[in-house]
Short mmCIF file of C-alpha atoms and ligand atoms in Angstrom, two decimals:
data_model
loop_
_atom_site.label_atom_id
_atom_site.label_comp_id
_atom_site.label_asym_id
_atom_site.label_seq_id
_atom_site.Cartn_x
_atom_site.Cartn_y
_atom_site.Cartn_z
CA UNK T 553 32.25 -37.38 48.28
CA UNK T 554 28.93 -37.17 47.36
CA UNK T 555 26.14 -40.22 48.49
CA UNK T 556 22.94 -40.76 47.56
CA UNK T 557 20.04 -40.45 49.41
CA UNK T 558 18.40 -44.08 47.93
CA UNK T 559 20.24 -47.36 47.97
CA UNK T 560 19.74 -49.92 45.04
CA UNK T 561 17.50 -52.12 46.97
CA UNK T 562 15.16 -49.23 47.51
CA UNK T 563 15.49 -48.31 43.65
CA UNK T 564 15.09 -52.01 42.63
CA UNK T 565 11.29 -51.95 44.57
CA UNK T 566 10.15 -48.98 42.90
CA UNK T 567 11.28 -49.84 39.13
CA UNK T 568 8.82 -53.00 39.74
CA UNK T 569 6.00 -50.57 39.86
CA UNK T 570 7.32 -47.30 37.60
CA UNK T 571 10.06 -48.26 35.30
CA UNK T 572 13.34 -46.12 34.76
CA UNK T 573 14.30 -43.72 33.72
CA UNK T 574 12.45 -41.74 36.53
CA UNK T 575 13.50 -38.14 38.79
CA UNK T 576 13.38 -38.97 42.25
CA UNK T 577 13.05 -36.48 45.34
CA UNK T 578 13.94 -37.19 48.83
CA UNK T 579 11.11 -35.62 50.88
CA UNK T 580 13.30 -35.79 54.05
CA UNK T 581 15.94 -33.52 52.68
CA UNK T 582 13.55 -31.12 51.70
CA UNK T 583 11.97 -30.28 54.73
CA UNK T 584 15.22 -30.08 56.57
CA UNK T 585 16.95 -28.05 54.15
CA UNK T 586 13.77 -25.98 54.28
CA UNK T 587 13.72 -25.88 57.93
CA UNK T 588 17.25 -25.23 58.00
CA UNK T 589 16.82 -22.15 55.69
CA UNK T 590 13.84 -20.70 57.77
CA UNK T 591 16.47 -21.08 60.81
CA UNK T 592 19.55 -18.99 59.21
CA UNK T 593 16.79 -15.83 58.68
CA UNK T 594 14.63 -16.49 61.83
CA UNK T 595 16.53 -13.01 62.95
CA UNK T 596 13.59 -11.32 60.44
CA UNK T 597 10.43 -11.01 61.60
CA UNK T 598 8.93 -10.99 58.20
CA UNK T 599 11.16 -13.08 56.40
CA UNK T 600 9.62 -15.33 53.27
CA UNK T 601 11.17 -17.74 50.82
CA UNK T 602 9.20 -17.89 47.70
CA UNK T 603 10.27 -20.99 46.11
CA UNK T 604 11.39 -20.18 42.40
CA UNK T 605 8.15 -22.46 40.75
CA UNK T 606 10.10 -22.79 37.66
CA UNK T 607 12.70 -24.66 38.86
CA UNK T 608 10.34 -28.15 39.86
CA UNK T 609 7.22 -27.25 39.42
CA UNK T 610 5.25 -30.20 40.42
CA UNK T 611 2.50 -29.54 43.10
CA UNK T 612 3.09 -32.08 45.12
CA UNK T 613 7.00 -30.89 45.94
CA UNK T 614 5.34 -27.25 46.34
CA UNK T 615 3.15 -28.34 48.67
CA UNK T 616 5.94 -29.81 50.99
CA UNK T 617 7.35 -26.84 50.35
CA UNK T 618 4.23 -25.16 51.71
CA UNK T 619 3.80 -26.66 54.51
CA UNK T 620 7.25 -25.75 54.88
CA UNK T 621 5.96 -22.35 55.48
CA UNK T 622 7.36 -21.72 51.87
CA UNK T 623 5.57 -18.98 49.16
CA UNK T 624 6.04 -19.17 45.42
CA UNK T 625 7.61 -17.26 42.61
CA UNK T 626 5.78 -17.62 39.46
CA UNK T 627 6.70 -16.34 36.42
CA UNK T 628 4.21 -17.30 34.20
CA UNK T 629 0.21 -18.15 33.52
CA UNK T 630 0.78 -21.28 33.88
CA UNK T 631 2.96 -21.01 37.26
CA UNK T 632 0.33 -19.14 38.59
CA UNK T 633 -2.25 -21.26 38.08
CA UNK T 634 -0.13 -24.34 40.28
CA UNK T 635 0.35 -22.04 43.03
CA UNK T 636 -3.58 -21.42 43.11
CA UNK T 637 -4.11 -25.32 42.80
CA UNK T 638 -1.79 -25.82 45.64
CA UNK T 639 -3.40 -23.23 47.75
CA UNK T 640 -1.09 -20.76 48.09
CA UNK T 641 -1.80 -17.05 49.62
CA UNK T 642 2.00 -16.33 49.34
CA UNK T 643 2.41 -15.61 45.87
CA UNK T 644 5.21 -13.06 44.46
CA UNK T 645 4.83 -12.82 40.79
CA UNK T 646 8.35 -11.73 39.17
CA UNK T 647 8.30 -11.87 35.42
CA UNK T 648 9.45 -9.86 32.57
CA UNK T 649 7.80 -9.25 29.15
CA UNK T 650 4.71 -9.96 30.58
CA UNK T 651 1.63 -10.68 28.80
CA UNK T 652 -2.03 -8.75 29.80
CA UNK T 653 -3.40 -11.91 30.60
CA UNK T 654 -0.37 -13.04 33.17
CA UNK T 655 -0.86 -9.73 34.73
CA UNK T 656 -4.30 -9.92 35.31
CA UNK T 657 -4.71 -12.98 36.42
CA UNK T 658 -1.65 -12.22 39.35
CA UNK T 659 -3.38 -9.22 40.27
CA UNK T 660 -7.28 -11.30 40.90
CA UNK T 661 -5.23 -14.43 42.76
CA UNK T 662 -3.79 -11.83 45.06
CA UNK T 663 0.07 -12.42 43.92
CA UNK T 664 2.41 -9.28 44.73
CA UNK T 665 3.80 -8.01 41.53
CA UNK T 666 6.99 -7.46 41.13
CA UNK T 667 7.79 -5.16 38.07
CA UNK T 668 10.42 -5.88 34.89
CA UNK T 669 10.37 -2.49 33.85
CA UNK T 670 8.67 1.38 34.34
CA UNK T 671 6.77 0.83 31.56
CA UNK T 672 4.96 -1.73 32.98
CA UNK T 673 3.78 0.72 35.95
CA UNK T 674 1.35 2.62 33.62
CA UNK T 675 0.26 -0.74 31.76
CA UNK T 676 -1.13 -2.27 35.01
CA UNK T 677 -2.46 0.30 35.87
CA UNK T 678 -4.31 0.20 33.02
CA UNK T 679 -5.09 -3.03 33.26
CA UNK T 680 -6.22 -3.71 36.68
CA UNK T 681 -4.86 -0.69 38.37
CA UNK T 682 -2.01 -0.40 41.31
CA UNK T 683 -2.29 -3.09 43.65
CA UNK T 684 -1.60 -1.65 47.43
CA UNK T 685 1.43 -3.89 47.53
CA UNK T 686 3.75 -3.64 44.45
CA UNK T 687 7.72 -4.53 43.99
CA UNK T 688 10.21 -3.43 41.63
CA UNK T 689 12.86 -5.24 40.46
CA UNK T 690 16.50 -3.65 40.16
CA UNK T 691 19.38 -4.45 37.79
CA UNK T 692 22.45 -2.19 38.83
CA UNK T 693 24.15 -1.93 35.59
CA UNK T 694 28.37 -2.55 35.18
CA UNK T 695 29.38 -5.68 36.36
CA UNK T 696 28.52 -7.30 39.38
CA UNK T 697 31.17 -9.21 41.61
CA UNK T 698 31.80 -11.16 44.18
CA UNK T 699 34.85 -12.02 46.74
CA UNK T 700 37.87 -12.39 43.85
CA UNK T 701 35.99 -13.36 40.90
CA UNK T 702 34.05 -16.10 42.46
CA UNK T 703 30.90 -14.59 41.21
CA UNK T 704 31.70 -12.32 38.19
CA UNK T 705 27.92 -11.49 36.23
CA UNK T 706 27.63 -8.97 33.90
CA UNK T 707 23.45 -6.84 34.68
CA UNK T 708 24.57 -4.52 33.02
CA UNK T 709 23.74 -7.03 29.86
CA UNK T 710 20.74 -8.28 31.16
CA UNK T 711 17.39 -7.85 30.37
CA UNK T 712 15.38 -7.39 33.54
CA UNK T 713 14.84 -4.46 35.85
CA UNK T 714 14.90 -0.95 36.11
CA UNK T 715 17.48 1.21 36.38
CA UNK T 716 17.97 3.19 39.61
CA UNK T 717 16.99 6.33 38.31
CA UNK T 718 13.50 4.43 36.97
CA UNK T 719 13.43 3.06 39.88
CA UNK T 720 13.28 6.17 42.19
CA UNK T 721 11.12 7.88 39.42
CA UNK T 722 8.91 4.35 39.57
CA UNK T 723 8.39 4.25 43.46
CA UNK T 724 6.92 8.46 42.94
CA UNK T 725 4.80 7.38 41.03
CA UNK T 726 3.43 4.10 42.96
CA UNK T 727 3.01 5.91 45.75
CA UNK T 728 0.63 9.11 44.33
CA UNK T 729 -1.03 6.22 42.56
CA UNK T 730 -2.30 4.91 45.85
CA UNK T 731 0.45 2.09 46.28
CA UNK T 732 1.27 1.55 50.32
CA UNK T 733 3.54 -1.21 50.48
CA UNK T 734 6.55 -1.53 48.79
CA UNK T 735 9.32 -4.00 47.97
CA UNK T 736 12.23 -4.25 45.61
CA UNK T 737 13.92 -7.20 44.17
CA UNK T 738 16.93 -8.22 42.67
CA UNK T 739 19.20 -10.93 40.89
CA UNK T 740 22.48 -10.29 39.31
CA UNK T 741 23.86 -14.04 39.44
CA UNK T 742 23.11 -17.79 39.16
CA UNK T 743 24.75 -20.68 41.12
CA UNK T 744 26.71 -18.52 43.10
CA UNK T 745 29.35 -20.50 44.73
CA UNK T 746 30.56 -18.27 47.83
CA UNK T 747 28.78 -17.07 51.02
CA UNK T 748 29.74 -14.06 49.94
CA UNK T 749 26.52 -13.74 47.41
CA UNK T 750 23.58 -12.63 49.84
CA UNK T 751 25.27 -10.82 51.95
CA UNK T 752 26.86 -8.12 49.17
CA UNK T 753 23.70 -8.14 47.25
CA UNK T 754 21.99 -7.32 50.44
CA UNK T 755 24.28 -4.62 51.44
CA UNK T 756 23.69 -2.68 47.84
CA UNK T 757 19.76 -3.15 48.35
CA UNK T 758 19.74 -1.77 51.77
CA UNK T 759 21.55 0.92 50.51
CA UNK T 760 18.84 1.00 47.70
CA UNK T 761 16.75 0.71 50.24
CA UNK T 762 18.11 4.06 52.41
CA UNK T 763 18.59 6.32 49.15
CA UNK T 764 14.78 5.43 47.94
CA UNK T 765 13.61 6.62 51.34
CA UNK T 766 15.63 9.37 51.01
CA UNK T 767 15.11 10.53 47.33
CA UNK T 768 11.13 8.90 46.63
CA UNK T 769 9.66 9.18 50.53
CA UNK T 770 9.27 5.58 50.22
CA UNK T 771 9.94 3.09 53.00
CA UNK T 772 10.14 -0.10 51.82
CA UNK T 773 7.86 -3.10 53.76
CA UNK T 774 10.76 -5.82 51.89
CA UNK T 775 13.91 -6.26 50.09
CA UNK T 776 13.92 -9.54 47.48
CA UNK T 777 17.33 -11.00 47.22
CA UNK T 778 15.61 -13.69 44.76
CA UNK T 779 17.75 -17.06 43.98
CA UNK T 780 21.15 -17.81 43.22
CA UNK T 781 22.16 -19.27 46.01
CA UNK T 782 23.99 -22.45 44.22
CA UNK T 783 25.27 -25.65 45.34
CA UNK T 784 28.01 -28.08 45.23
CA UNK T 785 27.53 -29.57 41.81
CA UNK T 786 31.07 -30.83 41.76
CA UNK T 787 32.07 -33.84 44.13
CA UNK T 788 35.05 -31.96 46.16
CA UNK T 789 33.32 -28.93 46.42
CA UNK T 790 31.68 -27.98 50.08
CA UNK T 791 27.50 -27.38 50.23
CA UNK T 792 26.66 -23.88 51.17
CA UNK T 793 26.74 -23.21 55.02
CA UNK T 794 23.00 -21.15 55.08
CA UNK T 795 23.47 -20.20 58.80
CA UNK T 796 26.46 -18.20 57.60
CA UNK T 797 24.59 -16.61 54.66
CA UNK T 798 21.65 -15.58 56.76
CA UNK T 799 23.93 -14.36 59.39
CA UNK T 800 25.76 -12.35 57.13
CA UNK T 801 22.60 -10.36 55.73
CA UNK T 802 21.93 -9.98 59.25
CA UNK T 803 25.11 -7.46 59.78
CA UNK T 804 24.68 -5.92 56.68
CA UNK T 805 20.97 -5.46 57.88
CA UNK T 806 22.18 -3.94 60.78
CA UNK T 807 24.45 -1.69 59.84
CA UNK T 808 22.48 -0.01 56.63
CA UNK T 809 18.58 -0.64 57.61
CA UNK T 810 18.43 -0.37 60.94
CA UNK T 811 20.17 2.53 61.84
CA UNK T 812 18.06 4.21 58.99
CA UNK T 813 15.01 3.39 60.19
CA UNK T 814 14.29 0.42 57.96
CA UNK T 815 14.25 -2.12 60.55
CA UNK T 816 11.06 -3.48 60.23
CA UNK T 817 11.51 -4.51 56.28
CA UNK T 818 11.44 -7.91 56.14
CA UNK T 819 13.52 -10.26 53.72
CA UNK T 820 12.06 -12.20 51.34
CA UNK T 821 13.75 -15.13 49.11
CA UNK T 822 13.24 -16.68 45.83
CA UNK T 823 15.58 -19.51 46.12
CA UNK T 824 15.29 -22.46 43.45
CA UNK T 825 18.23 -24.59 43.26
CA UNK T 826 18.74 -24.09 46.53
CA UNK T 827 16.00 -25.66 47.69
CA UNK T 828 15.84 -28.48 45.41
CA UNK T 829 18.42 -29.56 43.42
CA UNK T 830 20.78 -31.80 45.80
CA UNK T 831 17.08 -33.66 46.55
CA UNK T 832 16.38 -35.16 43.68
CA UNK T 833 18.26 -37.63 41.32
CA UNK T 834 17.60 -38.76 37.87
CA UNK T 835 17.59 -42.84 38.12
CA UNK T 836 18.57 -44.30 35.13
CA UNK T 837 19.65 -47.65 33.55
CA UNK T 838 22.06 -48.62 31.17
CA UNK T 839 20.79 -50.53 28.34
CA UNK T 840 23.86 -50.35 25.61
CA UNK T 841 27.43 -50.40 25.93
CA UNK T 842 29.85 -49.62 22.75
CA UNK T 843 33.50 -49.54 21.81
CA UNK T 844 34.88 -46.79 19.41
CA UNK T 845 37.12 -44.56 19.77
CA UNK T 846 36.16 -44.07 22.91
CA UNK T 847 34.03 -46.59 25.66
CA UNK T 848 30.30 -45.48 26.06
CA UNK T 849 27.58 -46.56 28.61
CA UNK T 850 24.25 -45.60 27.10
CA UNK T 851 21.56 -44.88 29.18
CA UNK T 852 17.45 -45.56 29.22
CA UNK T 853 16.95 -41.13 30.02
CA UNK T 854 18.55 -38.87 27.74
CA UNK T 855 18.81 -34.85 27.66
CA UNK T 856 15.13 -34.58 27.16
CA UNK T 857 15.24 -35.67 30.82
CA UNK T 858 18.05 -33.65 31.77
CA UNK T 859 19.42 -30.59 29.67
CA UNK T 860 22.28 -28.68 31.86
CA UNK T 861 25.05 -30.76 30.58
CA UNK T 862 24.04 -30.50 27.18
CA UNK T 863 23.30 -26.77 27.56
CA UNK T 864 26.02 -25.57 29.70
CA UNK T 865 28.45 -28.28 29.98
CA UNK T 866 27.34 -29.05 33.40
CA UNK T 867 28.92 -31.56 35.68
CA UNK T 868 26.42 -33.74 37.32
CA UNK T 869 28.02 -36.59 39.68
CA UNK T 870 27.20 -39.80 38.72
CA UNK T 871 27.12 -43.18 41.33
CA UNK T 872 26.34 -46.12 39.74
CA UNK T 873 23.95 -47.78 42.57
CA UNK T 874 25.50 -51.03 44.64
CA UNK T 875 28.54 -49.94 43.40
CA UNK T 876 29.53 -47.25 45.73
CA UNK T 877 32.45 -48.29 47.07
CA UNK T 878 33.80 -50.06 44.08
CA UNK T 879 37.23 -48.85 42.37
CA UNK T 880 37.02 -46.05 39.42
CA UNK T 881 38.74 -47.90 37.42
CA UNK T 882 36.90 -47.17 33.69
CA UNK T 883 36.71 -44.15 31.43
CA UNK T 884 33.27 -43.97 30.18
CA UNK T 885 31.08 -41.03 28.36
CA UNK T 886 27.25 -41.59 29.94
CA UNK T 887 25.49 -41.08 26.59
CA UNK T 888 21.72 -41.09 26.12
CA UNK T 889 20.15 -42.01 22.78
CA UNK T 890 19.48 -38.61 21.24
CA UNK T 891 20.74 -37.92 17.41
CA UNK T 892 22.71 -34.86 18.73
CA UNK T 893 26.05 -35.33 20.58
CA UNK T 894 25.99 -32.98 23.22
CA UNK T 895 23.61 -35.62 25.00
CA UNK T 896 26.08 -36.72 27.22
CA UNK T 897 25.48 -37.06 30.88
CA UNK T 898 29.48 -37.41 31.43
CA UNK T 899 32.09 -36.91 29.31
CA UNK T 900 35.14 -38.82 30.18
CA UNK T 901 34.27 -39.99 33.53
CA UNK T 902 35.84 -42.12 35.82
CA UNK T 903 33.22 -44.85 37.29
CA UNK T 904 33.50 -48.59 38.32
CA UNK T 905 33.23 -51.19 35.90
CA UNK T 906 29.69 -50.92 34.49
CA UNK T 907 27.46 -54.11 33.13
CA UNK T 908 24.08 -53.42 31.52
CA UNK T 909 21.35 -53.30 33.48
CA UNK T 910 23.24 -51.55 36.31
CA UNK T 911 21.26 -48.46 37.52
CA UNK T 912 22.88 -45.12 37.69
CA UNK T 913 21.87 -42.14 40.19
CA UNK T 914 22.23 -39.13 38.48
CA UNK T 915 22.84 -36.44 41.24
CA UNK T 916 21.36 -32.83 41.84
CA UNK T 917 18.50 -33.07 39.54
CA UNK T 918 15.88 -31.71 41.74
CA UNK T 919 15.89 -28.44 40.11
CA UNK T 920 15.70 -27.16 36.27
CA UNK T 921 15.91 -30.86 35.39
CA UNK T 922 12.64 -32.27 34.78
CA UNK T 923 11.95 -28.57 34.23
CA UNK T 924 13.84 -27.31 31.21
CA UNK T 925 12.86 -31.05 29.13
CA UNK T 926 11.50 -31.14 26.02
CA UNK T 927 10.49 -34.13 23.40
CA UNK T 928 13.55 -33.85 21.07
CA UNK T 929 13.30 -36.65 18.90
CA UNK T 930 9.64 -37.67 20.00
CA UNK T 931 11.34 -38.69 23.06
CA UNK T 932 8.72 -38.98 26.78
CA UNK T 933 9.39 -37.30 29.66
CA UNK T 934 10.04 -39.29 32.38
CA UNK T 935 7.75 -39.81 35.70
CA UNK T 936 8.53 -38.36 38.67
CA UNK T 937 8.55 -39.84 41.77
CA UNK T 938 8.67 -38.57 45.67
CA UNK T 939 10.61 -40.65 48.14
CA UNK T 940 8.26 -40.24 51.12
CA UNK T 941 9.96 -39.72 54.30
CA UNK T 942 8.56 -42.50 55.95
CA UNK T 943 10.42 -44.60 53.16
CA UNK T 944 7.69 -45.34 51.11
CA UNK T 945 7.49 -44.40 47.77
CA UNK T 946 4.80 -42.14 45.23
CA UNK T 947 4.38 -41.09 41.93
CA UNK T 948 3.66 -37.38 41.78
CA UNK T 949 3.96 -37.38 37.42
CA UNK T 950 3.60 -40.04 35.74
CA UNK T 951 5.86 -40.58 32.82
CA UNK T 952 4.30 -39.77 29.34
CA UNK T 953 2.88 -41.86 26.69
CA UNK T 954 3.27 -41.28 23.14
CA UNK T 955 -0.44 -40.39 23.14
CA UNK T 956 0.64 -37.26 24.93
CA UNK T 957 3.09 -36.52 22.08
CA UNK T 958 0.49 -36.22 20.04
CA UNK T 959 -2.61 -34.88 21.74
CA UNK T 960 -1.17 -31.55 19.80
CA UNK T 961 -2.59 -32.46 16.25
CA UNK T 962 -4.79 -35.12 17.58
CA UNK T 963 -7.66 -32.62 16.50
CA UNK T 964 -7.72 -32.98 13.02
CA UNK T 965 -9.40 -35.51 11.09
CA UNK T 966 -6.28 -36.04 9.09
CA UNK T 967 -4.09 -37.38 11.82
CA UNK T 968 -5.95 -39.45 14.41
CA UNK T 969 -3.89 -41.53 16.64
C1 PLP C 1886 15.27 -18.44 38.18
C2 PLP C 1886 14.78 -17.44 39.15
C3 PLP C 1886 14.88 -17.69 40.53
C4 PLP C 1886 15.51 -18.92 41.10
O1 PLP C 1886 16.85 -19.03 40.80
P1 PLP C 1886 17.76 -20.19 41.43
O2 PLP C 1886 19.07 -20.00 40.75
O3 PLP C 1886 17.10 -21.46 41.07
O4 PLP C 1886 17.83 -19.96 42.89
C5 PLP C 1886 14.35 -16.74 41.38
N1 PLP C 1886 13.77 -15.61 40.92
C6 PLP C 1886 13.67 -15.33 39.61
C7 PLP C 1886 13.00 -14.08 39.18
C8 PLP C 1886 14.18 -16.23 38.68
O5 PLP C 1886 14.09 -15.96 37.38
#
């Protein structure tokens, strides 16, 4: 069963001020999931989430997440550049391709780079030369699995990292260039749905970890495990129990690092989803209804305010609000009003009896769904709006206007708006 953290009357008070369709996070769950998080790796001294900016990056979540104790991972100029505005002094900086400009301007705001690729060793130095601290980020090849299949990813396919050799070769080469601290970093798999995850990613790093000491001289200061911890998208599925993750790196920490002298590295994350998605919702009304071949329920947002179903054939759990308790007894597709037909929030869904104007809570939105939206269609982005624990309400974006749609060519004479 899945519940939502806002009730209809509380949904009804804010549409007087910020109409639908709107993404709404639940400040209350953040912290404690936050807390709950710092609690699971409290065993490491050092230990650091960097929250994955990409997934909601809107300053005011990040700086919950801040005074959360929380870092960021940027990945871009542009992510930089928020976790400046919000303050930060915890800044890892994991991207890949990376432009001069995104290089330079992590190395002046003090982020700790974490490099795609060798190559990249000689171009920053060029550019702005080694930084004392500096990461690399590993991809191990093959396939990567988990526990039975549950996690089955393919790095060897994937575009990011070095290889070990490169990366031995790479940490050599840090070091005579002056580097003294040293991390490395990986992530084979998204939404990982098993406890498993962490804990056998963190047993290959810390074996990493022993054989870099071993063959480059180079003890690393912190092992990345990055994101991928997922959650419980689907209904009947269980959330993630964190205490077991972090206690599970912890034996795997114990038996590879400590005994080898590594004891003192310190853990850092770069969770996302984790951290975000079950706290937010996409509210939504329904405005149409039709009959064809099958029964729709069209809604006010669309996949310009929410891609994953569209792009991956995500489930997202839908309640329609005052209605929790109400019978499933209708077969609906949740359709927004895009000219494409993969804009479908549900696809033969079971849900109570819907009327127009009912309001439906889209669930686990808080990450890559504002995010990944785009104006398809010369449709707005929607506002977004933080549920304050107190139980007051704010808006931390406010929605577009078509004015902003435009501001693009709004420079030529030729087309004024
Ligand atoms: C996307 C990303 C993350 C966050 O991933 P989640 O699945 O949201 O936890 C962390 N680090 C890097 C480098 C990423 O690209």
């Amino acid at each position: 069963m899945k519940t939502p953290f806002v009730t209809l009357e509380k949904v009804n008070e804010i549409e007087k001020e910020f109409p639908t369709p709107f993404h709404l996070y639940d400040e209350k769950g953040i912290r404690e999931n936050a807390r709950r998080l710092h609690e699971a790796f409290a065993w490491n001294k050092g230990f650091r989430e960097y929250f994955a900016v990409k997934a909601t990056p809107n300053p005011y979540i990040m700086k919950i997440l801040q005074e959360e104790s929380c870092g960021f991972d940027c990945a871009s100029y542009s992510e930089l550049l928020l976790a400046d505005k919000v303050g930060s002094k915890n800044i890892m900086f994991s991207s890949n391709a990376t432009p001069d400009e995104d290089f330079i301007l992590a190395y002046n705001n003090g982020a700790i780079i974490n490099l795609d690729d060798f190559t990249h060793i000689e171009i920053l130095d060029k550019l702005c030369g080694i930084p004392e601290i500096i990461s690399c980020r590993y991809n191990s090849g093959g396939d990567f699995g988990v526990e039975a299949g549950n996690v089955m990813d393919s790095p060897g396919e994937a575009k990011y990292g070095f290889t070990k050799e490169q990366l031995i070769e790479g940490f050599k080469i840090l070091k005579a260039k002056g580097a003294k601290q040293f991390g490395i970093h990986a992530f084979l798999a998204s939404n990982t749905q098993t406890e498993e995850y962490y804990p056998v990613l963190a047993g290959m790093m810390f074996e990493l970890a022993v054989e870099i000491k071993e063959k480059a001289g180079v003890e690393l200061n912190f092992v990345n495990l990055s994101g991928g911890v997922g959650v419980n998208y689907l209904p009947d599925k269980k959330p993630q129990d964190i205490m077991k993750i972090g206690q599970g790196v912890k034996e795997k920490f114990e038996q590879i690092m400590t005994p080898a002298g590594l004891g003192d590295a310190a853990i850092y994350t770069e969770l996302g989803r984790f951290m975000l998605a079950p706290y937010g919702h996409l509210i939504t009304k329904v405005i149409r209804e039709k009959k064809i071949y099958r029964e729709y329920i069209n809604t006010d947002a669309c996949s310009v305010d929410l891609m994953r179903p569209a792009l991956y054939k995500s489930y997202h759990h839908i309640t329609v609000l005052g209605k929790e308790n109400a019978e499933l007894t209708q077969v609906y597709d949740v359709a927004g009003g895009l000219c494409e037909n993969n804009d479908k929030f549900a696809i033969q869904r079971e849900l109570p009896k819907v009327e127009i104007g009912d309001i439906l809570a889209i669930h686990d939105t808080g990450a890559h769904g504002y995010a990944m939206g785009y104006n398809y269609n010369g449709k707005l982005k929607s506002a977004e709006i933080l549920l304050c624990e107190d139980g007051s309400f704010k808006l931390i974006r406010r929605a577009e206007t078509p004015q902003d749609y435009f501001k693009t060519f709004d420079f030529s004479e030729e087309f004024k708006f």
